[in-house]
Structures are given as structure tokens and as C-alpha cells.
CSV table of C-alpha atoms and ligand atoms in Angstrom, one decimal:
chain,number,residue,atom,x,y,z
A,9,MET,CA,-150.6,-98.0,-110.9
A,10,GLU,CA,-150.7,-100.6,-113.8
A,11,LYS,CA,-147.6,-102.7,-114.7
A,12,GLY,CA,-146.9,-104.6,-117.9
A,13,SER,CA,-143.8,-105.8,-119.7
A,14,VAL,CA,-142.4,-106.4,-123.2
A,15,SER,CA,-141.0,-109.9,-123.2
A,16,LEU,CA,-137.8,-110.0,-125.2
A,17,GLY,CA,-135.6,-112.5,-123.4
A,18,LYS,CA,-132.7,-110.7,-121.7
A,19,ARG,CA,-134.0,-107.4,-123.1
A,20,THR,CA,-137.4,-107.7,-121.4
A,21,TYR,CA,-138.5,-104.5,-119.8
A,22,ASP,CA,-141.3,-103.2,-117.6
A,23,ILE,CA,-143.9,-100.6,-118.5
A,24,PHE,CA,-145.4,-98.6,-115.5
A,25,VAL,CA,-148.6,-96.7,-116.2
A,26,GLY,CA,-150.5,-94.3,-113.9
A,27,ARG,CA,-150.0,-91.7,-111.2
A,28,GLY,CA,-146.6,-92.1,-109.5
A,29,ALA,CA,-144.9,-93.7,-112.5
A,30,PHE,CA,-142.6,-90.6,-112.7
A,31,ASN,CA,-141.4,-91.3,-109.1
A,32,LEU,CA,-140.3,-94.7,-110.3
A,33,ALA,CA,-138.3,-93.1,-113.1
A,34,LEU,CA,-136.7,-90.8,-110.4
A,35,GLU,CA,-135.9,-93.8,-108.3
A,36,LYS,CA,-134.2,-95.5,-111.3
A,37,LEU,CA,-132.2,-92.2,-111.9
A,38,SER,CA,-131.2,-92.1,-108.3
A,39,GLU,CA,-130.1,-95.7,-108.4
A,40,LEU,CA,-128.0,-95.1,-111.5
A,41,CYS,CA,-126.4,-92.1,-109.9
A,42,SER,CA,-125.6,-94.0,-106.7
A,43,GLU,CA,-123.8,-96.6,-108.9
A,44,GLY,CA,-121.7,-93.8,-110.2
A,45,ARG,CA,-123.4,-93.9,-113.6
A,46,CYS,CA,-124.2,-90.7,-115.5
A,47,SER,CA,-127.6,-89.9,-117.0
A,48,VAL,CA,-128.8,-87.3,-119.4
A,49,CYS,CA,-132.5,-86.5,-119.6
A,50,VAL,CA,-133.6,-85.1,-122.9
A,51,ALA,CA,-136.7,-83.1,-121.9
A,52,ASP,CA,-139.4,-81.4,-123.9
A,53,SER,CA,-139.2,-77.7,-123.1
A,54,GLU,CA,-143.0,-77.4,-122.8
A,55,VAL,CA,-143.1,-80.2,-120.2
A,56,LEU,CA,-140.2,-78.6,-118.3
A,57,ARG,CA,-142.2,-75.3,-118.3
A,58,ALA,CA,-145.6,-76.8,-117.4
A,59,HIS,CA,-144.3,-78.9,-114.6
A,60,SER,CA,-141.4,-76.7,-113.5
A,61,LYS,CA,-141.9,-76.9,-109.8
A,62,LYS,CA,-142.2,-80.6,-109.6
A,63,LEU,CA,-139.4,-81.2,-112.0
A,64,SER,CA,-136.9,-78.7,-110.6
A,65,GLU,CA,-137.5,-80.1,-107.1
A,66,SER,CA,-137.1,-83.7,-108.2
A,67,PHE,CA,-134.2,-83.2,-110.4
A,68,GLY,CA,-132.5,-80.9,-107.8
A,69,LYS,CA,-132.2,-84.0,-105.5
A,70,LEU,CA,-130.0,-85.8,-108.0
A,71,PRO,CA,-126.2,-85.3,-107.9
A,72,ARG,CA,-125.2,-82.4,-110.3
A,73,GLU,CA,-122.1,-84.2,-111.6
A,74,LYS,CA,-124.0,-87.3,-112.6
A,75,PHE,CA,-127.4,-85.9,-113.9
A,76,PHE,CA,-127.9,-83.5,-116.8
A,77,VAL,CA,-131.0,-82.1,-118.5
A,78,VAL,CA,-130.9,-81.2,-122.2
A,79,GLU,CA,-133.9,-79.2,-123.4
A,80,GLU,CA,-135.6,-80.1,-126.6
A,81,SER,CA,-138.2,-78.2,-128.6
A,82,GLY,CA,-140.4,-81.2,-129.3
A,83,GLY,CA,-141.3,-79.9,-132.8
A,84,GLU,CA,-141.0,-82.4,-135.7
A,85,SER,CA,-138.1,-80.3,-137.0
A,86,ALA,CA,-136.0,-81.6,-134.1
A,87,LYS,CA,-135.9,-85.0,-135.7
A,88,SER,CA,-132.9,-84.0,-137.9
A,89,PHE,CA,-129.3,-85.0,-138.4
A,90,SER,CA,-128.2,-81.6,-137.2
A,91,ARG,CA,-130.1,-81.9,-133.9
A,92,LEU,CA,-128.9,-85.5,-133.5
A,93,GLU,CA,-125.3,-84.3,-133.8
A,94,GLU,CA,-125.8,-81.5,-131.3
A,95,LEU,CA,-127.4,-83.9,-128.9
A,96,CYS,CA,-124.5,-86.3,-129.1
A,97,ASP,CA,-122.2,-83.4,-128.5
A,98,GLU,CA,-124.2,-82.6,-125.4
A,99,PHE,CA,-123.9,-86.2,-124.2
A,100,ALA,CA,-120.1,-85.9,-124.7
A,101,SER,CA,-120.0,-82.6,-122.7
A,102,ALA,CA,-121.9,-84.3,-119.9
A,103,LYS,CA,-119.1,-87.0,-120.0
A,104,LEU,CA,-121.7,-89.7,-120.7
A,105,ASP,CA,-119.8,-92.9,-121.1
A,106,ARG,CA,-120.8,-96.4,-122.1
A,107,SER,CA,-122.2,-97.0,-118.6
A,108,GLY,CA,-124.5,-94.0,-119.0
A,109,SER,CA,-128.2,-93.7,-119.7
A,110,VAL,CA,-130.4,-91.4,-121.7
A,111,PHE,CA,-133.9,-90.7,-120.5
A,112,ALA,CA,-136.5,-89.2,-122.9
A,113,LEU,CA,-139.1,-87.0,-121.1
A,114,GLY,CA,-141.7,-85.8,-123.7
A,115,GLY,CA,-143.8,-87.0,-126.6
A,116,GLY,CA,-143.0,-89.0,-129.7
A,117,VAL,CA,-140.5,-86.5,-131.2
A,118,VAL,CA,-138.3,-86.4,-128.1
A,119,GLY,CA,-138.5,-90.2,-127.7
A,120,ASP,CA,-137.6,-90.8,-131.3
A,121,LEU,CA,-134.7,-88.4,-131.3
A,122,ALA,CA,-133.3,-89.3,-127.9
A,123,GLY,CA,-133.7,-93.0,-128.6
A,124,PHE,CA,-131.9,-92.8,-131.9
A,125,ALA,CA,-129.1,-90.8,-130.2
A,126,ALA,CA,-128.9,-93.4,-127.4
A,127,SER,CA,-128.7,-96.2,-130.1
A,128,SER,CA,-125.7,-94.6,-131.8
A,129,TYR,CA,-123.8,-92.6,-129.2
A,130,MET,CA,-120.8,-94.7,-128.3
A,131,ARG,CA,-122.5,-97.5,-130.3
A,132,GLY,CA,-125.3,-97.6,-127.8
A,133,VAL,CA,-126.1,-96.6,-124.2
A,134,ASP,CA,-129.0,-97.5,-122.1
A,135,PHE,CA,-132.3,-95.7,-122.8
A,136,TYR,CA,-135.5,-95.1,-120.8
A,137,GLN,CA,-138.8,-93.7,-121.9
A,138,VAL,CA,-140.8,-91.2,-119.8
A,139,PRO,CA,-143.6,-90.4,-122.2
A,140,THR,CA,-145.8,-87.3,-121.5
A,141,THR,CA,-148.3,-87.4,-124.3
A,142,LEU,CA,-151.1,-89.9,-124.8
A,143,LEU,CA,-149.8,-90.9,-128.2
A,144,ALA,CA,-146.3,-91.6,-126.8
A,145,MET,CA,-147.8,-93.5,-123.9
A,146,VAL,CA,-149.9,-95.9,-126.0
A,147,ASP,CA,-147.6,-96.2,-129.0
A,148,SER,CA,-144.2,-94.6,-129.6
A,149,SER,CA,-142.6,-95.2,-126.2
A,150,VAL,CA,-143.1,-98.9,-126.4
A,151,GLY,CA,-141.5,-101.2,-129.0
A,152,GLY,CA,-138.1,-99.6,-129.7
A,153,LYS,CA,-138.7,-97.7,-133.0
A,154,THR,CA,-136.5,-94.6,-133.0
A,155,GLY,CA,-135.4,-92.3,-135.8
A,156,ILE,CA,-135.2,-88.9,-137.5
A,157,ASN,CA,-136.6,-87.4,-140.7
A,158,ILE,CA,-134.8,-86.7,-144.0
A,159,SER,CA,-136.0,-84.7,-147.0
A,160,ALA,CA,-137.2,-87.9,-148.7
A,161,GLY,CA,-139.6,-88.6,-145.8
A,162,LYS,CA,-140.4,-89.0,-142.2
A,163,ASN,CA,-138.6,-91.6,-140.0
A,164,LEU,CA,-136.5,-92.8,-142.9
A,165,VAL,CA,-133.3,-93.0,-140.8
A,166,GLY,CA,-133.4,-94.8,-137.5
A,167,ALA,CA,-132.8,-97.9,-135.4
A,168,PHE,CA,-134.6,-100.3,-133.3
A,169,LYS,CA,-133.5,-99.4,-129.8
A,170,GLN,CA,-135.6,-101.0,-127.0
A,171,PRO,CA,-135.8,-99.0,-123.8
A,172,LYS,CA,-134.8,-100.5,-120.5
A,173,GLY,CA,-138.1,-99.3,-119.0
A,174,VAL,CA,-141.1,-97.1,-119.7
A,175,TYR,CA,-142.6,-94.8,-117.1
A,176,ALA,CA,-146.0,-93.4,-118.3
A,177,ASP,CA,-147.3,-91.0,-115.6
A,178,THR,CA,-150.8,-89.9,-116.4
A,179,ASP,CA,-150.4,-86.7,-114.4
A,180,PHE,CA,-148.5,-85.3,-117.4
A,181,LEU,CA,-151.6,-85.6,-119.5
A,182,LYS,CA,-153.4,-83.0,-117.5
A,183,THR,CA,-151.4,-80.2,-119.1
A,184,LEU,CA,-151.5,-81.7,-122.6
A,185,PRO,CA,-153.4,-79.5,-125.1
A,186,PRO,CA,-156.9,-81.1,-125.7
A,187,ARG,CA,-156.2,-81.5,-129.4
A,188,GLU,CA,-153.0,-83.5,-128.6
A,189,PHE,CA,-154.9,-85.7,-126.2
A,190,SER,CA,-157.6,-86.5,-128.8
A,191,ALA,CA,-154.9,-87.3,-131.3
A,192,GLY,CA,-153.6,-89.9,-128.9
A,193,MET,CA,-157.1,-91.4,-128.7
A,194,ALA,CA,-156.9,-92.3,-132.4
A,195,GLU,CA,-154.2,-94.8,-131.6
A,196,VAL,CA,-156.3,-96.1,-128.7
A,197,VAL,CA,-159.2,-96.7,-131.1
A,198,LYS,CA,-156.8,-98.3,-133.5
A,199,TYR,CA,-155.8,-101.0,-131.0
A,200,ALA,CA,-159.4,-101.8,-130.3
A,201,LEU,CA,-160.1,-102.2,-134.0
A,202,ILE,CA,-157.1,-104.4,-134.5
A,203,SER,CA,-157.9,-107.0,-132.0
A,204,ASP,CA,-160.4,-106.3,-129.3
A,205,ALA,CA,-164.1,-105.9,-130.1
A,206,ASP,CA,-165.1,-105.7,-126.4
A,207,PHE,CA,-162.6,-102.8,-125.9
A,208,PHE,CA,-164.1,-101.0,-128.9
A,209,GLU,CA,-167.5,-101.4,-127.3
A,210,GLU,CA,-166.2,-99.9,-124.0
A,211,LEU,CA,-164.7,-97.0,-125.9
A,212,GLY,CA,-168.1,-96.3,-127.4
A,213,ALA,CA,-169.6,-95.9,-123.9
A,214,GLU,CA,-167.9,-92.7,-122.8
A,215,ARG,CA,-165.6,-89.9,-124.0
A,216,ILE,CA,-162.1,-90.3,-122.5
A,217,ASP,CA,-160.3,-87.3,-121.1
A,218,PRO,CA,-157.2,-86.8,-118.9
A,219,GLU,CA,-159.4,-87.0,-115.8
A,220,SER,CA,-161.2,-90.2,-116.8
A,221,GLU,CA,-161.0,-92.9,-114.1
A,222,SER,CA,-160.4,-95.6,-116.6
A,223,LEU,CA,-157.5,-93.8,-118.3
A,224,SER,CA,-154.6,-95.7,-116.8
A,225,LYS,CA,-156.3,-99.0,-117.5
A,226,ILE,CA,-156.9,-98.0,-121.1
A,227,ILE,CA,-153.3,-97.0,-121.6
A,228,ALA,CA,-152.1,-100.1,-120.0
A,229,LYS,CA,-154.4,-102.2,-122.2
A,230,CYS,CA,-152.9,-100.6,-125.3
A,231,CYS,CA,-149.4,-101.1,-124.0
A,232,GLU,CA,-150.2,-104.8,-123.3
A,233,MET,CA,-151.5,-105.2,-126.9
A,234,LYS,CA,-148.5,-103.5,-128.3
A,235,ALA,CA,-146.1,-105.5,-126.1
A,236,ALA,CA,-147.6,-108.8,-127.3
A,237,VAL,CA,-147.2,-107.7,-131.0
A,238,VAL,CA,-143.6,-106.4,-130.4
A,239,ALA,CA,-142.6,-109.6,-128.5
A,240,SER,CA,-143.7,-111.7,-131.5
A,241,ASP,CA,-142.4,-109.6,-134.3
A,242,GLU,CA,-139.9,-107.1,-133.0
A,243,MET,CA,-138.4,-106.0,-136.3
A,244,GLU,CA,-141.6,-106.2,-138.3
A,245,THR,CA,-140.4,-109.0,-140.5
A,246,SER,CA,-143.4,-111.3,-140.3
A,247,PRO,CA,-144.8,-111.7,-143.9
A,248,VAL,CA,-148.4,-111.5,-142.6
A,249,ASN,CA,-149.9,-109.7,-139.7
A,250,GLY,CA,-147.3,-109.2,-136.9
A,251,ARG,CA,-146.1,-105.7,-136.1
A,252,ALA,CA,-147.4,-104.4,-139.4
A,253,LEU,CA,-150.9,-104.7,-137.9
A,254,LEU,CA,-150.1,-101.6,-135.8
A,255,ASN,CA,-150.2,-99.6,-139.1
A,256,LEU,CA,-154.0,-99.9,-139.3
A,257,GLY,CA,-155.2,-96.6,-140.7
A,258,HIS,CA,-151.7,-95.4,-141.2
A,259,THR,CA,-151.3,-96.1,-144.9
A,260,PHE,CA,-154.0,-93.5,-145.7
A,261,GLY,CA,-153.0,-91.4,-142.6
A,262,HIS,CA,-149.4,-90.9,-143.6
A,263,ALA,CA,-150.5,-90.0,-147.2
A,264,ILE,CA,-153.0,-87.4,-145.8
A,265,GLU,CA,-150.3,-85.9,-143.6
A,266,LYS,CA,-147.9,-85.6,-146.5
A,267,CYS,CA,-150.4,-84.3,-149.1
A,268,ALA,CA,-152.0,-81.7,-146.7
A,269,GLY,CA,-148.5,-80.5,-145.7
A,270,TYR,CA,-146.9,-81.7,-142.5
A,271,GLY,CA,-148.4,-79.9,-139.5
A,272,GLU,CA,-151.9,-79.4,-141.0
A,273,TYR,CA,-153.1,-82.5,-139.3
A,274,LEU,CA,-151.6,-83.9,-136.1
A,275,HIS,CA,-150.5,-87.5,-136.7
A,276,GLY,CA,-153.4,-88.9,-134.7
A,277,GLU,CA,-155.9,-86.8,-136.6
A,278,ALA,CA,-154.6,-88.1,-139.9
A,279,VAL,CA,-154.8,-91.7,-138.5
A,280,SER,CA,-158.4,-91.0,-137.4
A,281,ILE,CA,-159.3,-90.1,-141.0
A,282,GLY,CA,-157.2,-93.1,-142.2
A,283,LEU,CA,-159.3,-95.4,-139.9
A,284,VAL,CA,-162.5,-94.1,-141.6
A,285,LEU,CA,-161.0,-94.7,-145.0
A,286,THR,CA,-159.8,-98.2,-144.0
A,287,ALA,CA,-163.3,-98.9,-142.7
A,288,LEU,CA,-164.9,-97.9,-146.0
A,289,LEU,CA,-162.3,-100.0,-147.9
A,290,SER,CA,-163.1,-102.9,-145.6
A,291,ARG,CA,-166.8,-102.4,-146.3
A,292,ASN,CA,-166.2,-102.3,-150.0
A,293,LEU,CA,-164.2,-105.6,-149.7
A,294,GLY,CA,-167.3,-107.1,-148.1
A,295,PHE,CA,-166.0,-107.4,-144.5
A,296,LEU,CA,-167.7,-104.5,-142.7
A,297,THR,CA,-171.3,-103.2,-142.9
A,298,ASP,CA,-172.4,-99.6,-143.3
A,299,SER,CA,-173.5,-99.7,-139.6
A,300,ASP,CA,-169.9,-100.8,-138.6
A,301,VAL,CA,-168.5,-97.8,-140.5
A,302,GLU,CA,-170.9,-95.5,-138.6
A,303,ARG,CA,-170.0,-97.1,-135.3
A,304,ILE,CA,-166.3,-96.4,-136.0
A,305,LYS,CA,-167.0,-92.8,-136.9
A,306,ARG,CA,-169.1,-92.4,-133.8
A,307,VAL,CA,-166.3,-93.5,-131.4
A,308,LEU,CA,-163.8,-91.2,-133.2
A,309,THR,CA,-166.2,-88.2,-133.1
A,310,LEU,CA,-167.0,-88.9,-129.4
A,311,ASN,CA,-163.3,-88.3,-128.8
A,312,ASP,CA,-163.2,-85.1,-130.9
A,313,LEU,CA,-161.4,-86.7,-133.7
A,314,PRO,CA,-161.9,-85.7,-137.4
A,315,VAL,CA,-163.7,-88.2,-139.6
A,316,LYS,CA,-163.4,-86.2,-142.8
A,317,LEU,CA,-160.9,-83.9,-144.4
A,318,ARG,CA,-160.8,-80.2,-143.5
A,319,SER,CA,-160.1,-79.2,-147.1
A,320,PRO,CA,-160.2,-81.4,-150.2
A,321,LEU,CA,-157.1,-83.3,-151.5
A,322,SER,CA,-156.8,-85.1,-154.8
A,323,ALA,CA,-157.2,-88.9,-154.9
A,324,GLU,CA,-154.3,-89.2,-157.4
A,325,GLU,CA,-152.0,-87.3,-155.0
A,326,ILE,CA,-152.9,-89.4,-152.1
A,327,LEU,CA,-152.4,-92.6,-154.1
A,328,LYS,CA,-149.0,-91.4,-155.2
A,329,ALA,CA,-148.0,-90.6,-151.6
A,330,MET,CA,-149.2,-94.1,-150.6
A,331,SER,CA,-146.9,-95.7,-153.2
A,332,LEU,CA,-143.9,-93.8,-151.8
A,333,ASP,CA,-144.7,-94.9,-148.2
A,334,LYS,CA,-141.8,-96.8,-146.7
A,335,LYS,CA,-144.2,-99.7,-145.8
A,336,SER,CA,-144.7,-100.4,-149.5
A,337,SER,CA,-142.6,-103.4,-150.5
A,338,ARG,CA,-141.6,-104.4,-154.0
A,339,GLY,CA,-144.1,-101.9,-155.4
A,340,ARG,CA,-147.0,-103.3,-153.5
A,341,LYS,CA,-148.9,-101.3,-150.9
A,342,LYS,CA,-149.3,-103.3,-147.7
A,343,PHE,CA,-152.7,-102.6,-146.2
A,344,VAL,CA,-154.2,-103.6,-142.9
A,345,VAL,CA,-157.9,-104.3,-143.4
A,346,MET,CA,-160.7,-104.9,-140.9
A,347,LYS,CA,-162.2,-108.3,-141.3
A,348,SER,CA,-164.7,-107.2,-138.6
A,349,ILE,CA,-164.6,-104.7,-135.7
A,350,GLY,CA,-161.8,-106.0,-133.4
A,351,LYS,CA,-160.2,-108.3,-136.0
A,352,SER,CA,-157.8,-106.8,-138.5
A,353,GLU,CA,-155.4,-108.5,-141.0
A,354,THR,CA,-152.6,-107.4,-143.3
A,355,SER,CA,-153.3,-107.7,-147.0
A,356,SER,CA,-151.2,-107.2,-150.2
A,357,GLU,CA,-154.2,-107.9,-152.3
A,358,VAL,CA,-155.8,-104.4,-152.3
A,359,SER,CA,-155.7,-103.0,-155.8
A,360,ASP,CA,-155.2,-99.3,-156.8
A,361,GLU,CA,-158.7,-99.3,-158.3
A,362,GLU,CA,-160.2,-100.2,-154.9
A,363,VAL,CA,-158.2,-97.5,-153.2
A,364,VAL,CA,-159.1,-94.9,-155.8
A,365,SER,CA,-162.8,-95.9,-155.6
A,366,VAL,CA,-162.8,-95.4,-151.8
A,367,LEU,CA,-160.9,-92.1,-152.0
A,368,ARG,CA,-163.4,-90.8,-154.7
A,369,GLU,CA,-166.3,-91.7,-152.5
A,370,PHE,CA,-164.8,-90.0,-149.5
A,371,LEU,CA,-163.2,-86.9,-150.9
B,427,LIG,N1,-146.0,-97.4,-134.3
B,427,LIG,C1,-146.0,-98.6,-134.9
B,427,LIG,C2,-144.9,-99.5,-134.4
B,427,LIG,O1,-144.3,-99.2,-133.4
B,427,LIG,O2,-144.7,-100.5,-134.9
């Protein structure tokens, strides 16, 4: 098993990655129960179903009056005010008090919703992440971003709520649909492109799947990179670089998700296309070569990720969606561009003309 941590002074927490990490989460639950503290596990219903034997056996060993499971659909629509309210009511029914804890067992949706509920219920109770998708393991479970969607956009209401621990057990990935696994790989490729050319080289050598021997190390490497960024710019306030670097490929990606209609592309698939568009933009700005762009496409394709749109979208619509992105500040789009493979930087200097020219070339 791999172990890392996010260094945030008194709020420092550990990240465990690999087979057996779930047992550590169970040990933590058992410890909390024996201290007389109540815990609620918000669990993805698919995960409960796919791992029913293991989960019912493990959860059955915890005291019934101190441990509760709340099932969650895991679909994006769960990230709503109405579901948040229901969840907080369920916490109250379980008699969760300020000494209690919330555990999120599932992917990004469950983590975002349960984390936001934990940040606001009784003005905040302890929170633990037990991610079960690759995307949640390498990205959303680490760093404390939680929230829900409103009609004006995704994740527009939320809070920074750092977990007290992250337990990423790779055994859960074995039942993840292959398309979801690939979507998580887009975030893995993103980390390599942000700051680690050698890692990018390694990713080009083999296709990664849930059985890959190197998987735990790869996830741990991504968590380590994310932990370093979060430790230095927790609230994403740095005027340059900092946490915003993690948005590489996301400015295009979010706009594609929105214009195609949410659900058409998985988040990671849209990020994959966004990485290709960012590579083209970076080439047009004089930083990357054509051969760099091809290398990036090759690594994404190797992991079954899309490198072009499935059906055409209009450049103007995408540009409009990008202007409404919550990462835009004072009317300027904040881009992350690749100065080279493995070295990315934020930039507020990218003009709309440059963006439109890339989109026209690509669409
Ligand atoms: N997913 C980007 C971040 O956590 O900042």
C-alpha cells in the first residue's frame, strides 16, 4: 500500500492508496464507534450492490446504534439542494452530533455531496473520503473541494472541506465500468502534462487498466502532486499557477460538456478533448511542436480516451460557454497552457481570436 499526506498544519491528513485501504477506513470507523462517536456512510448504491458481500460483512461488525449507511444514486442530479436537505435530515435521524463523522463511499458525486453536507451540517462535522472511481481517487477526493449544482452551472454552490483521511482501495476499480476507468485516466495524463515529463513518458509505455501492477503507484503519484499543489494554494487564490494549474484542459473541457449537453461526455472524456485543444493552443503559441501534440493524442488514445468530438459543436457556442466558466475572472478567461510536455503555466494572455482559431482548426 502507498501512503501520502496533504500538509495543512493541524489539518494535515493521510492518503492511503492500494489494496487494503478500505480495511483502514473500517478500522477508523471502528475506532470512532468505540469512542462513542456516531458515523454515517453516504454510499453509492452501485458500489453497495457490486461489493454487497464484502460491505455487508464489514459494516455488520460495526455497532448498529453508532453506524448508519445512507444510499446515494451517484448520478449528477444528486448534487442538488433538495438532496442536500434530505441527507442532512438523514444525519439528524441518525442522531449525528458534532462529534460525528461522515464517510463518502463512491465517486466524485457522492464525495462532493457528502462533503458539502458534512461542511454545513451542525456547522461542520468530520469527513472522510473512501473514493471508488479512478477520477475520485486521483482528483476529487483530495483537496477539499465539495459542492452541488444549481441551474446556473455545475459546482456553483459549495465549500472547501478538507477530509480527515482518504482511503483509496484499488479493489473497487475492478468493478468500475471501463469507460469510467478511462475517464479517470484523463486526469492522470493531466498531472503528467502539468509537471512531470518522465511520468508522461511512462504513461506512453503501456495502457493502464484496473489490473495494472503499477496502478497504485500511479494513483499515489497523482495524489502526491495534488497534495503539493493544495498545500501551497489551498483556496486557489494564487494569482499565477498554484491550484489553478489543476484546471489544465478543463476550460475547454467544461465548455464541451456544457455545449454537448451534460451526460453526453463523461467529465474525463471532455477533459481528454480539452487537453488536445490545449495542446493545439500551446503549439499555436509557439510552445509545443506538432510531434508533441501527436504524443499527447497517442497517450490519450492508448487509454481509450476521445481526442476528437463525437458530433460537431459550434466554435461560438464553446467560446460563449468558456466566458461563463466560473474560473473566468473580471471577464478574462484563465487558461493553463503547456510550455512543454510536463511544464504547464497559467496565462491570462490568451485572446479570444487565438481560442477561436484553435476551435475552427479542430471542429
Ligand atoms: N479538481 C481541481 C481541484 O481540486 O482544484
